Short mmCIF file of C-alpha atoms and ligand atoms in Angstrom, two decimals:
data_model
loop_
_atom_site.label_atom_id
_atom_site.label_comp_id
_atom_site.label_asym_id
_atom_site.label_seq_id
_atom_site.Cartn_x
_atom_site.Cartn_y
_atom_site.Cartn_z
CA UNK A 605 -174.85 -247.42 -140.78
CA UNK A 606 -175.12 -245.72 -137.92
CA UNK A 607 -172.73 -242.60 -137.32
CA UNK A 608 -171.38 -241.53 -133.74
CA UNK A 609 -172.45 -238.52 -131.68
CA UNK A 610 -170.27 -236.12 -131.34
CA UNK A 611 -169.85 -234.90 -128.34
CA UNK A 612 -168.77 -231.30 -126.52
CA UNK A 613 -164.67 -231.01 -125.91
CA UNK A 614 -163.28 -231.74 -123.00
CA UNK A 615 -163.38 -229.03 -120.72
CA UNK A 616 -166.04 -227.28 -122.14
CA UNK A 617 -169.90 -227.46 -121.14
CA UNK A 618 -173.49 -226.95 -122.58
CA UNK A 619 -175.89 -224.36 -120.83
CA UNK A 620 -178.73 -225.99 -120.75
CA UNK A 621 -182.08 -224.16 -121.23
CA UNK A 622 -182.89 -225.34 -117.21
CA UNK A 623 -179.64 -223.79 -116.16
CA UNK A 624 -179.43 -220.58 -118.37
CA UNK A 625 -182.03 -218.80 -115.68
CA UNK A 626 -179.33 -219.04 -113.34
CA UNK A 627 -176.93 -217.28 -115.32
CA UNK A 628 -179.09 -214.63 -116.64
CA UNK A 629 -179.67 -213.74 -113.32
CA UNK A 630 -176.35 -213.30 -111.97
CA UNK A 631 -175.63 -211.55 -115.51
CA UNK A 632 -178.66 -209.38 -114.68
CA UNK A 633 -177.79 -208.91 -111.06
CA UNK A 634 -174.02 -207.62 -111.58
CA UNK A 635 -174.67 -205.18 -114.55
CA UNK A 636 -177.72 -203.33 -112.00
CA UNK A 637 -174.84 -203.60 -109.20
CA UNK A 638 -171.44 -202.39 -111.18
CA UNK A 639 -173.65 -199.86 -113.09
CA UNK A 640 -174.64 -197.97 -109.14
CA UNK A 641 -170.21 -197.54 -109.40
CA UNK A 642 -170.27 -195.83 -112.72
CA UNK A 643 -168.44 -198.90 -114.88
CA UNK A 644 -169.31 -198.88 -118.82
CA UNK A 645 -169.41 -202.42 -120.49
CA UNK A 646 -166.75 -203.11 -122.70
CA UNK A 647 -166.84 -206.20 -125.28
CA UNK A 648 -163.27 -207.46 -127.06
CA UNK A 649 -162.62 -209.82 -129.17
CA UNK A 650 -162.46 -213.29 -128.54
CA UNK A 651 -159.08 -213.74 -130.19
CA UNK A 652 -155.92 -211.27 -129.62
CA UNK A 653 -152.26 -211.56 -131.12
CA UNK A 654 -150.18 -213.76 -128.93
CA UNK A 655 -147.83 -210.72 -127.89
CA UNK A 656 -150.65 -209.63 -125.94
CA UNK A 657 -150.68 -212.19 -123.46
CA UNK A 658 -146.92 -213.03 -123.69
CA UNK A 659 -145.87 -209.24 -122.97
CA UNK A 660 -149.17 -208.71 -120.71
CA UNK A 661 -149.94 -211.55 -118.51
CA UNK A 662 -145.99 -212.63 -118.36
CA UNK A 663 -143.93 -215.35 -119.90
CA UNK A 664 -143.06 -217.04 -116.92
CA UNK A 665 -146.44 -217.58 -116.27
CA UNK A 666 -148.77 -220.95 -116.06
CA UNK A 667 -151.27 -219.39 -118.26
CA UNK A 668 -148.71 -217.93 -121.32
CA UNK A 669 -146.20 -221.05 -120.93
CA UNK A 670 -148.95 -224.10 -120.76
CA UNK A 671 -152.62 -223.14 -121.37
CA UNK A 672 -153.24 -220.91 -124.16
CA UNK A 673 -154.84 -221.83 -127.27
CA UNK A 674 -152.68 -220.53 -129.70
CA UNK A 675 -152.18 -220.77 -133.38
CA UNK A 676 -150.29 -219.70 -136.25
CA UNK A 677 -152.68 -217.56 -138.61
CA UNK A 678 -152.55 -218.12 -142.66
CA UNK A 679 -150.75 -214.82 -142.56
CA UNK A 680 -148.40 -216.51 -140.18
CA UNK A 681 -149.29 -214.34 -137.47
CA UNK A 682 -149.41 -216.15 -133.93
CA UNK A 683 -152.94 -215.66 -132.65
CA UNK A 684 -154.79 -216.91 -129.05
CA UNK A 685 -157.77 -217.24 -127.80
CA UNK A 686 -158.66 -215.12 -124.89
CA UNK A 687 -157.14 -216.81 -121.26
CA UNK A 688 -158.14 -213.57 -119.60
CA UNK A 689 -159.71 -209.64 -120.02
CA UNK A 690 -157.07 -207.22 -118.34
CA UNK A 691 -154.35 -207.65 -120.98
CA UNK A 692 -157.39 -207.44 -123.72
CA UNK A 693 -159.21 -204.36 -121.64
CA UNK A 694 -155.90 -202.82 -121.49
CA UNK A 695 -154.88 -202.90 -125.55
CA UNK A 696 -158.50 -201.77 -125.84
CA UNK A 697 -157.78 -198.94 -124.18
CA UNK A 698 -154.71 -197.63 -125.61
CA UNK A 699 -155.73 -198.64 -129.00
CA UNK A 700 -158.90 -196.41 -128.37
CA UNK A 701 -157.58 -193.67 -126.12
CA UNK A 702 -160.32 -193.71 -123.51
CA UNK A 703 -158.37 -192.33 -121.34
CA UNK A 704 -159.33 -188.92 -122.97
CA UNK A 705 -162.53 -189.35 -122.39
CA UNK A 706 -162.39 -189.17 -118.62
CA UNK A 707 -159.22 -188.78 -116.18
CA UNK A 708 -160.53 -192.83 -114.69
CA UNK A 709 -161.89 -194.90 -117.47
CA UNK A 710 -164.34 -197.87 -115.46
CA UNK A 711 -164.85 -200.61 -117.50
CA UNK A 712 -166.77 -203.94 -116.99
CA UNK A 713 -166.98 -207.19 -118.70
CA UNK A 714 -168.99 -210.59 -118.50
CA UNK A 715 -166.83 -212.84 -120.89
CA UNK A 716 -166.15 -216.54 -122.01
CA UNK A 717 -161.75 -217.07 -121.56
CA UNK A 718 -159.84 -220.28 -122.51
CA UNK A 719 -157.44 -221.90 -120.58
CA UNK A 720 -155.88 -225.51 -121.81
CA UNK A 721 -156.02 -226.50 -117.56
CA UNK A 722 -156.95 -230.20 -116.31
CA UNK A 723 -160.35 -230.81 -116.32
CA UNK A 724 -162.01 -231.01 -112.86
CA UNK A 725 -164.69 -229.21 -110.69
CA UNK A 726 -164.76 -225.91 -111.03
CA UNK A 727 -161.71 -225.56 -114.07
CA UNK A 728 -162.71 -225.72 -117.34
CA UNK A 729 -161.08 -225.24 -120.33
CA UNK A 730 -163.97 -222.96 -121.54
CA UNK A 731 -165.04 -220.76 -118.79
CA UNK A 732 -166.85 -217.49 -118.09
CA UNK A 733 -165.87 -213.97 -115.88
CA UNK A 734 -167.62 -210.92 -115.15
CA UNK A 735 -165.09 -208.18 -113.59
CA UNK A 736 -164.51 -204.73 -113.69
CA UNK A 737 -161.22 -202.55 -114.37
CA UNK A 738 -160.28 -198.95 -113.63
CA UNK A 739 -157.54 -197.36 -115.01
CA UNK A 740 -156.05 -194.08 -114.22
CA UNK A 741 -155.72 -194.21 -110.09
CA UNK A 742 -153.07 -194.69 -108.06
CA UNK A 743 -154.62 -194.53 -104.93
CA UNK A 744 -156.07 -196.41 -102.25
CA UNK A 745 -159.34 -195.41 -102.00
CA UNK A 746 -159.77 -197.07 -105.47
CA UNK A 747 -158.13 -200.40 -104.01
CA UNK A 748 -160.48 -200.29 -101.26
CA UNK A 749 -163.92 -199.11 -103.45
CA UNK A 750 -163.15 -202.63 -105.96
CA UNK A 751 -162.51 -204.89 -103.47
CA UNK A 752 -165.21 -203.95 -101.23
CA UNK A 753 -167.39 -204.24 -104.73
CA UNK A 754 -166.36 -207.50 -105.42
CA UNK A 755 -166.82 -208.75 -101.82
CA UNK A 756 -170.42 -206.84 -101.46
CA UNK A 757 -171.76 -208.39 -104.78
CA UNK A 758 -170.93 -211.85 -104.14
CA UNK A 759 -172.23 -211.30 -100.51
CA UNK A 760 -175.22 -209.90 -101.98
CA UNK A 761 -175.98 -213.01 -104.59
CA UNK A 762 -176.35 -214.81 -101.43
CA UNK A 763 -172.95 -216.46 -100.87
CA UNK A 764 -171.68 -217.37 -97.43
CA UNK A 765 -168.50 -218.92 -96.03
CA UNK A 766 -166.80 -216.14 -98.33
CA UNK A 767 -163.31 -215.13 -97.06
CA UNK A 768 -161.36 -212.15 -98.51
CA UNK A 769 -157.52 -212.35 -98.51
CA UNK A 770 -155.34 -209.60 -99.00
CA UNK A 771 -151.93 -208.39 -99.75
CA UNK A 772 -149.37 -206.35 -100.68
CA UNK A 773 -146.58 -207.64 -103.38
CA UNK A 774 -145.01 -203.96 -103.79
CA UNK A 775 -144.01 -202.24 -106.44
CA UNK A 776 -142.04 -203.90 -109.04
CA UNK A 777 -138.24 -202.45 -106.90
CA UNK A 778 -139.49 -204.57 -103.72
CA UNK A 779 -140.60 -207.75 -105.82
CA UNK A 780 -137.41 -207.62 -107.63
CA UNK A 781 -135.50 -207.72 -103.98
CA UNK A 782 -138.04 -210.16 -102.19
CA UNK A 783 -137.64 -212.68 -105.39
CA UNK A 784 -133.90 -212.69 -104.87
CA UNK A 785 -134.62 -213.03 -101.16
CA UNK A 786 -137.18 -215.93 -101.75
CA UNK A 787 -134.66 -217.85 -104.29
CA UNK A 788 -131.75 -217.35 -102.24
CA UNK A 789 -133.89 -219.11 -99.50
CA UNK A 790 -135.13 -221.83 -101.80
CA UNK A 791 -132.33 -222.87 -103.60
CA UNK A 792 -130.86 -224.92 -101.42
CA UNK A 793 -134.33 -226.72 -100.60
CA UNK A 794 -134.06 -227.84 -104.62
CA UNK A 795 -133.82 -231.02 -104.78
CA UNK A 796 -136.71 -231.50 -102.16
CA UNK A 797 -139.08 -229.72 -104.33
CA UNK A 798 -141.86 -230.96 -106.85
CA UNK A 799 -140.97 -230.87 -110.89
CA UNK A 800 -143.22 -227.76 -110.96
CA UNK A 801 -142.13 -226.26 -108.25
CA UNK A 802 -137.80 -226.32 -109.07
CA UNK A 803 -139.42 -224.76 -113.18
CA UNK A 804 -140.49 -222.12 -111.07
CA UNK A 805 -137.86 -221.68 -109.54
CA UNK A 806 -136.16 -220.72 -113.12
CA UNK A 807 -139.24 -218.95 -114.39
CA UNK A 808 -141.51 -217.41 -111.54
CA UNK A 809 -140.30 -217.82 -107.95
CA UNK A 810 -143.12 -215.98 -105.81
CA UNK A 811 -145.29 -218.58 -107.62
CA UNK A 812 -143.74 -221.46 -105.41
CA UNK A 813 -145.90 -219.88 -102.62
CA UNK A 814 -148.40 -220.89 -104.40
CA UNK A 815 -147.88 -224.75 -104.02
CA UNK A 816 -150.80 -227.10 -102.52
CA UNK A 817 -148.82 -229.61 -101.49
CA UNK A 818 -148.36 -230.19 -97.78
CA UNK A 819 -144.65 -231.05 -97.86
CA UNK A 820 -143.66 -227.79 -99.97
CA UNK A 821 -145.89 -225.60 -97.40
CA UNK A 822 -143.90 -226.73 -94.69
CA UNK A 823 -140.74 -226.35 -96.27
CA UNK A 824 -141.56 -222.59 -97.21
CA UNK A 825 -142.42 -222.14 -93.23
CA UNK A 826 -139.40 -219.68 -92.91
CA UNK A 827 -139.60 -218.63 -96.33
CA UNK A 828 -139.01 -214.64 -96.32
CA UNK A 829 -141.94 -212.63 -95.85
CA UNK A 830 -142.97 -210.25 -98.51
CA UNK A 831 -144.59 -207.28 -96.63
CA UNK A 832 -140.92 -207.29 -95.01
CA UNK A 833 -139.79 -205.81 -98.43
CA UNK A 834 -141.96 -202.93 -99.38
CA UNK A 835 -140.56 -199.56 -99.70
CA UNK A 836 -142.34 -197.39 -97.31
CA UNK A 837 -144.80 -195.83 -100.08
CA UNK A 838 -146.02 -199.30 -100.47
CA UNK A 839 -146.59 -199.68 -97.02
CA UNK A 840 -148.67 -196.66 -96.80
CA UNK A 841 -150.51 -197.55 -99.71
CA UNK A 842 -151.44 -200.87 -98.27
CA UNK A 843 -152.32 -199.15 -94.71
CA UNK A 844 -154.98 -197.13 -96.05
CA UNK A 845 -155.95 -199.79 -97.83
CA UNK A 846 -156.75 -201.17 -94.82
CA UNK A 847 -158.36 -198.92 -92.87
CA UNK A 848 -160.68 -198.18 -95.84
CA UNK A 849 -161.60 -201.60 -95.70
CA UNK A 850 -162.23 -201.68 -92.02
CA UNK A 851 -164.04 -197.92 -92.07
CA UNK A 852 -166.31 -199.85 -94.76
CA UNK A 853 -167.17 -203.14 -92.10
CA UNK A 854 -165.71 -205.74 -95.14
CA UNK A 855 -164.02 -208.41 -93.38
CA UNK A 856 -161.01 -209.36 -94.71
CA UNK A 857 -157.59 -211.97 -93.51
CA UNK A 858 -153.93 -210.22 -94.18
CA UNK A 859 -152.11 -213.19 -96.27
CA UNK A 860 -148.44 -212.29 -97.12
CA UNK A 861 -148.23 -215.47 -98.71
CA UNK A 862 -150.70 -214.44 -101.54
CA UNK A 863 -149.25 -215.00 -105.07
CA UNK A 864 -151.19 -214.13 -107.75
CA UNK A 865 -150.74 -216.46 -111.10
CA UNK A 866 -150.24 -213.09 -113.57
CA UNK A 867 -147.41 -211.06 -113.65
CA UNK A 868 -148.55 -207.59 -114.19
CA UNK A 869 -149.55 -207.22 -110.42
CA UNK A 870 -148.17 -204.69 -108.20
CA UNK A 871 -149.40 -203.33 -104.87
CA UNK A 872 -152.55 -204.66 -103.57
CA UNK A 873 -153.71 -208.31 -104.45
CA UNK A 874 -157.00 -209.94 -103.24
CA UNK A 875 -158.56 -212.73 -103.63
CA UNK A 876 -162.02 -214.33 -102.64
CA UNK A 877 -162.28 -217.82 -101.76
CA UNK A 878 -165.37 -220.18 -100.38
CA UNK A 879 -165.06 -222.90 -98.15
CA UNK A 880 -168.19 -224.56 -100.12
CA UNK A 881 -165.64 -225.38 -103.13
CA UNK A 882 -162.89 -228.00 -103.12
CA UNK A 883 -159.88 -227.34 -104.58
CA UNK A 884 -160.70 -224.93 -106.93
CA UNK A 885 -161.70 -222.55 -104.09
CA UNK A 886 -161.08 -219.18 -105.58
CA UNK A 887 -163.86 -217.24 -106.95
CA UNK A 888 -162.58 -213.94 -107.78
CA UNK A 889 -159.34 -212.30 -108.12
CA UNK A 890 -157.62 -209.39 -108.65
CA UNK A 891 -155.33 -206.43 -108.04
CA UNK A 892 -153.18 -203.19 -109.19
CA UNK A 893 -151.30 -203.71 -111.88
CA UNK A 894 -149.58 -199.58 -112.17
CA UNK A 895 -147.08 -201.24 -114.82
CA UNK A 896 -149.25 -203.05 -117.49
CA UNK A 897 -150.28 -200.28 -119.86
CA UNK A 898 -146.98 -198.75 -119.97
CA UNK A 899 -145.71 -202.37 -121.03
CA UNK A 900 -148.14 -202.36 -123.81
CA UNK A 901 -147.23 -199.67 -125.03
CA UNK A 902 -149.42 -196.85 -123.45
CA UNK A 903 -148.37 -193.90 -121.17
CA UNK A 904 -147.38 -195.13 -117.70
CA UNK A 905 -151.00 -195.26 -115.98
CA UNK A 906 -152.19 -197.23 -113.08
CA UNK A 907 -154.73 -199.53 -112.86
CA UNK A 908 -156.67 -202.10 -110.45
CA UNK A 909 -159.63 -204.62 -111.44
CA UNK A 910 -160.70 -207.96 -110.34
CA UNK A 911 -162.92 -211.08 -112.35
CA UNK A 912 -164.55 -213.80 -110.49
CA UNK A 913 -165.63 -217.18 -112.99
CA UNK A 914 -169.25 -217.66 -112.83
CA UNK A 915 -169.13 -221.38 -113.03
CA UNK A 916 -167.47 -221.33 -109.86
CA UNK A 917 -170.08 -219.20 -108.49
CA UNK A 918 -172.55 -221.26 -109.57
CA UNK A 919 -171.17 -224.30 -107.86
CA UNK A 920 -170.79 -222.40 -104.45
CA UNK A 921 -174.63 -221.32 -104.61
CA UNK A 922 -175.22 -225.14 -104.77
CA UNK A 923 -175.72 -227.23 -107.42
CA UNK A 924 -177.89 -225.31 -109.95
CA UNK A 925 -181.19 -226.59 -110.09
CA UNK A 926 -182.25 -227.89 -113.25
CA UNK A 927 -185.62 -226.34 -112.88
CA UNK A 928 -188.87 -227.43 -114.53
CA UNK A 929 -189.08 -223.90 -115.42
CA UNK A 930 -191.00 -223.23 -119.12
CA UNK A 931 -191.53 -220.45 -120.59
CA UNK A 932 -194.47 -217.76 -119.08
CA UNK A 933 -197.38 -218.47 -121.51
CA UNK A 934 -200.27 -216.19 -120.93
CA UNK A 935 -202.69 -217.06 -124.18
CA UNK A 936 -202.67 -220.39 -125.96
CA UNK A 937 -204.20 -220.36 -129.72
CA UNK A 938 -205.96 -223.56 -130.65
CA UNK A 939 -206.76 -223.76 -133.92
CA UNK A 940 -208.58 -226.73 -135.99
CA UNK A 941 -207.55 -225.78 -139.64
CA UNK A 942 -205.90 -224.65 -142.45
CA UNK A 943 -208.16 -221.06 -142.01
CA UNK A 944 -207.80 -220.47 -138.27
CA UNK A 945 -204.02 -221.47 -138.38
CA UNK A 946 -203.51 -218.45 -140.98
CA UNK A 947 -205.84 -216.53 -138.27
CA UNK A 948 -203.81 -217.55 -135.53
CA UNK A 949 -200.32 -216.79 -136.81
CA UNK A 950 -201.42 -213.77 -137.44
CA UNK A 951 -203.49 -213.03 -134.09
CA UNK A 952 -200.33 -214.75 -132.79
CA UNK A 953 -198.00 -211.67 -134.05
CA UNK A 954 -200.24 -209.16 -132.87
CA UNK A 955 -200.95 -210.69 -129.28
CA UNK A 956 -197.09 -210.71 -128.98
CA UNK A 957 -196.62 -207.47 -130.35
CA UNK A 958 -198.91 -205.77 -127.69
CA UNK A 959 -196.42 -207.62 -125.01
CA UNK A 960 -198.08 -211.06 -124.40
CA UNK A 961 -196.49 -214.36 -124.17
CA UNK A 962 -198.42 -216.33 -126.64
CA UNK A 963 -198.27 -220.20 -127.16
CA UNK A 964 -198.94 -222.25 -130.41
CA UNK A 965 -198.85 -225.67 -131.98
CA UNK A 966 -196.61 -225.50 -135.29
CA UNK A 967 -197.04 -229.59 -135.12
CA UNK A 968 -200.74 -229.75 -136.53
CA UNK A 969 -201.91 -231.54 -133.48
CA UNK A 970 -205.28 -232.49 -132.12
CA UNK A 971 -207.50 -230.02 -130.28
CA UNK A 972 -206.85 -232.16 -127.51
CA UNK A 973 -203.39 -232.71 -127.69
CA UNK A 974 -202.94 -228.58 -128.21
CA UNK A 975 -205.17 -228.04 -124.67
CA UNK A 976 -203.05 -230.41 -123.20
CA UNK A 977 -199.95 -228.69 -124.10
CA UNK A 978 -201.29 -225.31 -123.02
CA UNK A 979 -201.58 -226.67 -119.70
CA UNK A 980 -198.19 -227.74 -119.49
CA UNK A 981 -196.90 -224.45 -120.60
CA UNK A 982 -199.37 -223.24 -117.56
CA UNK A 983 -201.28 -220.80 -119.75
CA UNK A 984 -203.30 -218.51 -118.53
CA UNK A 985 -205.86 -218.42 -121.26
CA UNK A 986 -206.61 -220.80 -124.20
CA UNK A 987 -207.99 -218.54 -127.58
CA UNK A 988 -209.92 -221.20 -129.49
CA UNK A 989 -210.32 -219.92 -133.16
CA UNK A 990 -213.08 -223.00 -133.95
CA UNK A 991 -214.89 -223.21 -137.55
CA UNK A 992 -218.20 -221.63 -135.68
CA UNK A 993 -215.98 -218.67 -134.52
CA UNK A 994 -214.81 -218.02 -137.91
CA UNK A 995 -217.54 -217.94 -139.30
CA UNK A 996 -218.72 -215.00 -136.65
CA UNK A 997 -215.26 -213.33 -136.90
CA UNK A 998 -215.26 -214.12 -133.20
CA UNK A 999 -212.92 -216.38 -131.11
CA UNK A 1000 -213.45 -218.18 -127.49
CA UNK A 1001 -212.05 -217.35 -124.78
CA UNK A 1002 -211.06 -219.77 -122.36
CA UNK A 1003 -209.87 -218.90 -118.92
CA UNK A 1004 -207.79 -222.19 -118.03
CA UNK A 1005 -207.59 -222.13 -113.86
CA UNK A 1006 -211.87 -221.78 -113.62
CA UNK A 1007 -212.92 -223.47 -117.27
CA UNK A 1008 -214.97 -220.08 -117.61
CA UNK A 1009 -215.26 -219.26 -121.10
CA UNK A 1010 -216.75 -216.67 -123.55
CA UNK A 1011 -217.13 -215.68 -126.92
CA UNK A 1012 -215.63 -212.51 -127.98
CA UNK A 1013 -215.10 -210.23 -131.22
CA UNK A 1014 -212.25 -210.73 -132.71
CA UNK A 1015 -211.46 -206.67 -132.83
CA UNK A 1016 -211.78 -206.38 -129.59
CA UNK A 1017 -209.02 -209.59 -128.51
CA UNK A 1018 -206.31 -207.12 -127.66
CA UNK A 1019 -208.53 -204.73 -125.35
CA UNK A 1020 -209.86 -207.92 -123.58
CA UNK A 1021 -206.36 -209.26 -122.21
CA UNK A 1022 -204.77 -206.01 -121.28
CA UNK A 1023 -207.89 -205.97 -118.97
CA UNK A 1024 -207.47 -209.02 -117.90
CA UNK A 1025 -203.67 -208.77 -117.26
CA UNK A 1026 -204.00 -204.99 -116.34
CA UNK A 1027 -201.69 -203.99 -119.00
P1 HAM B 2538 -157.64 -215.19 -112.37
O1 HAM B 2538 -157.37 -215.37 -110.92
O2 HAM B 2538 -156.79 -215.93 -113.32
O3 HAM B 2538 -157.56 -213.63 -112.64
O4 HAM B 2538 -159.16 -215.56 -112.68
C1 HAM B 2538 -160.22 -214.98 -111.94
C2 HAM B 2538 -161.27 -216.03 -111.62
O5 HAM B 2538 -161.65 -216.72 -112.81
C3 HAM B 2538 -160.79 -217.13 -110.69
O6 HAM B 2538 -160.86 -216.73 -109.34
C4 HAM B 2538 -161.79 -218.23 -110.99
O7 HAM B 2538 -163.00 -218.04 -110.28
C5 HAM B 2538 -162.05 -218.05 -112.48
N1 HAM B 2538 -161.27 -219.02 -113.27
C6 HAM B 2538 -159.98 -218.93 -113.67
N2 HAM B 2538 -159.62 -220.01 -114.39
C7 HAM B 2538 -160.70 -220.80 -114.47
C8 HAM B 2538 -160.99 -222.08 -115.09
N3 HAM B 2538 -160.08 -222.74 -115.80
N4 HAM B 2538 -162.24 -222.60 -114.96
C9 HAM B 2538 -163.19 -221.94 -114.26
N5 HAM B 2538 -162.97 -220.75 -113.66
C10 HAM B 2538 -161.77 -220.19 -113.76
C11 HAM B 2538 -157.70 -213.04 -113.86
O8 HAM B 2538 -158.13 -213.59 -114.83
C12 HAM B 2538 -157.39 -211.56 -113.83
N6 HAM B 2538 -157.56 -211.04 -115.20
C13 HAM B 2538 -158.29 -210.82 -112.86
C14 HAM B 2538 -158.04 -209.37 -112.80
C15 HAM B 2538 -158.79 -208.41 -113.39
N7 HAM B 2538 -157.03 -208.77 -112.20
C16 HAM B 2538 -157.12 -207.46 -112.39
N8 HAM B 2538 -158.18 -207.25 -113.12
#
């Protein structure tokens, strides 16, 4: 009988070894990049206790009331797989008092999350962030420094059509008043609204603002305007916020209707989008969230960071090329029997040891079919280990591009190919 496949979940993708280059690289590129800013790399857990997200990211919110993957632990403790790293940077923190270490503790991540959203380009239910957070700032100059990171690295992995919107949502006294403001205004629009939108108007007004569809953005024309709100410490924040920005040449659109989909933001939001994705257009986010490690239970400290999802990323650089790409091969040892084989494995070790790339047949193939497959790889060299060469405790060298070949002693393998590759 024959048994299915089983397949990946939904939501959830392979990286295949012709797209992992691509993600290695942007791995590679932001760790050089966020290390030139002084961040430290910081590594949680992939599973937290459900408190952390409920009291953290907010219970109103999309993520906490719909999309976590939660379950009840045999302990009966209510655990949740990761749907985001500031809460879980945050505990970290506390937990581990960094912030005696240094008076702002700069930490960066490059992370897998899990969020139970509807499938489609660009949203997965498994999906990846790097992103940075600095705790123990209040001020602008910090605001300005991350977002001008974030804008400069994606610039810099060759991303165009980026815009970068910002805002201001106040501190938590002007979001209090604005959301009265803003439900006061939208009540009596109620029964026009979508499903999602009237829940929210329970659970998380500013989130309305949020809304895609074209009848709801038209009723929210006159909506009340946020930055009308802000006590007049938030405005200054937010000014020299802006200037900062503009002193630094990073281009950036004011958008008062902003609304983040976490709750711990306060002050300054941003948000990078690019016109190259559909829907899903957002590739980074982020903001100050001065409130969050009080709420966990930490001394009141502020705090701004930002993640971008590397899928997304991806997509925007155009579709990743599922490249031919092997493996670098530089040698290739062909051996004929059961004698070389033992001489090769071990010639093998050594080669590799001294920093070659070394190719071998673990199939007991044909001395044809192995030369064939060391010009696939594209080796440089094939190292033939044939009965005669035994027997001479020598091997032939074969240099694959011109055919030339020689026989050499084995003892003196290693000093012949760091000549050649000028090792
Ligand atoms: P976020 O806006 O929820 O913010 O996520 C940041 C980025 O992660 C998004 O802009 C998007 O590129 C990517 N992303 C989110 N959900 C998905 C998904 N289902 N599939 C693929 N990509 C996704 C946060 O997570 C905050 N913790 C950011 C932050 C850090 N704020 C302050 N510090």
């Amino acid at each position: 009988m024959t048994k299915n496949i089983i397949r990946s979940v939904k939501g959830t993708k392979d990286i295949l070894p012709g797209e992992s280059s691509e993600w290695q690289k942007i791995e590679k590129s932001f760790r050089n990049f966020i290390h030139r800013y002084g961040y430290r790399e910081i590594r949680t857990p992939v599973f937290e206790k459900t408190e952390l997200f409920a009291r953290g990211v907010g219970e109103g919110t999309d993520i906490v009331t719909k999309e976590m993957y939660t379950w009840e632990d045999r302990n009966g403790d209510s655990l949740t797989l990761k749907p985001e790293l500031t809460a879980p940077v945050v505990r970290a923190y506390i937990q581990h008092n960094l912030g005696t270490e240094l008076p702002l503790t700069k930490l960066y991540y490059f992370d897998s999350l899990f969020r139970r959203e509807r499938p489609q380009k660009g949203r997965q239910r498994q999906f990846h962030q790097f992103g940075i957070e600095a705790i123990g700032s209040p001020f602008p100059e910090l605001d300005a420094e991350i977002i001008s990171a974030a804008y400069l690295f994606l610039s810099d992995l060759g991303l165009s059509k980026l815009k970068l919107k910002i805002n201001s949502i106040g501190s938590n006294i002007a979001r209090e008043m604005y959301s009265r403001e803003l439900v006061n205004f939208i009540k009596p629009l109620r029964n026009k609204l979508s499903k999602i939108s009237q829940k929210r108007l329970e659970t998380n007004p500013l989130r309305i603002l949020d809304t895609k569809i074209p009848e709801e953005i038209d009723l929210l024309k006159n909506a009340p305007d946020i930055t009308k709100y802000l006590t007049n410490e938030d405005q200054e924040h937010f000014q020299d916020v802006v200037k900062l920005l503009e002193i630094m040449e990073i281009p950036f659109i004011l958008d008062s209707r902003m609304v983040r989909g976490l709750d711990y933001y306060s002050r300054t939001t941003f948000e990078i989008t690019s016109d190259s994705l559909g829907g899903q257009d957002a590739l980074c986010g982020g903001g100050r969230y001065d409130s969050l490690v009080e709420s966990l239970g930490g001394k009141p400290t502020p705090a701004m960071g930002f993640a971008a999802g590397v899928e997304r990323i991806l997509i925007a650089l155009g579709e990743t090329q599922i490249s031919n790409y092997t493996n670098r091969t530089d040698i290739f040892i062909i051996t004929m029997s059961k004698d070389s084989l033992e001489m090769g494995i071990s010639l093998s070790n050594i080669l590799r040891k001294e920093g070659f790339y070394i190719g071998m047949d673990s199939l007991r193939r044909s001395v044809k079919s192995q030369f064939r497959e060391a010009n696939k790889l594209r080796a440089q060299y094939a190292l033939i280990l044939g009965e005669e060469e035994m027997k001479q405790n020598k091997v032939t060298v074969k240099q694959m591009s011109s055919s030339d070949q020689s026989m050499i002693d084995i003892n003196s393998i290693s000093s012949f190919f760091k000549k050649s590759f000028s090792l």
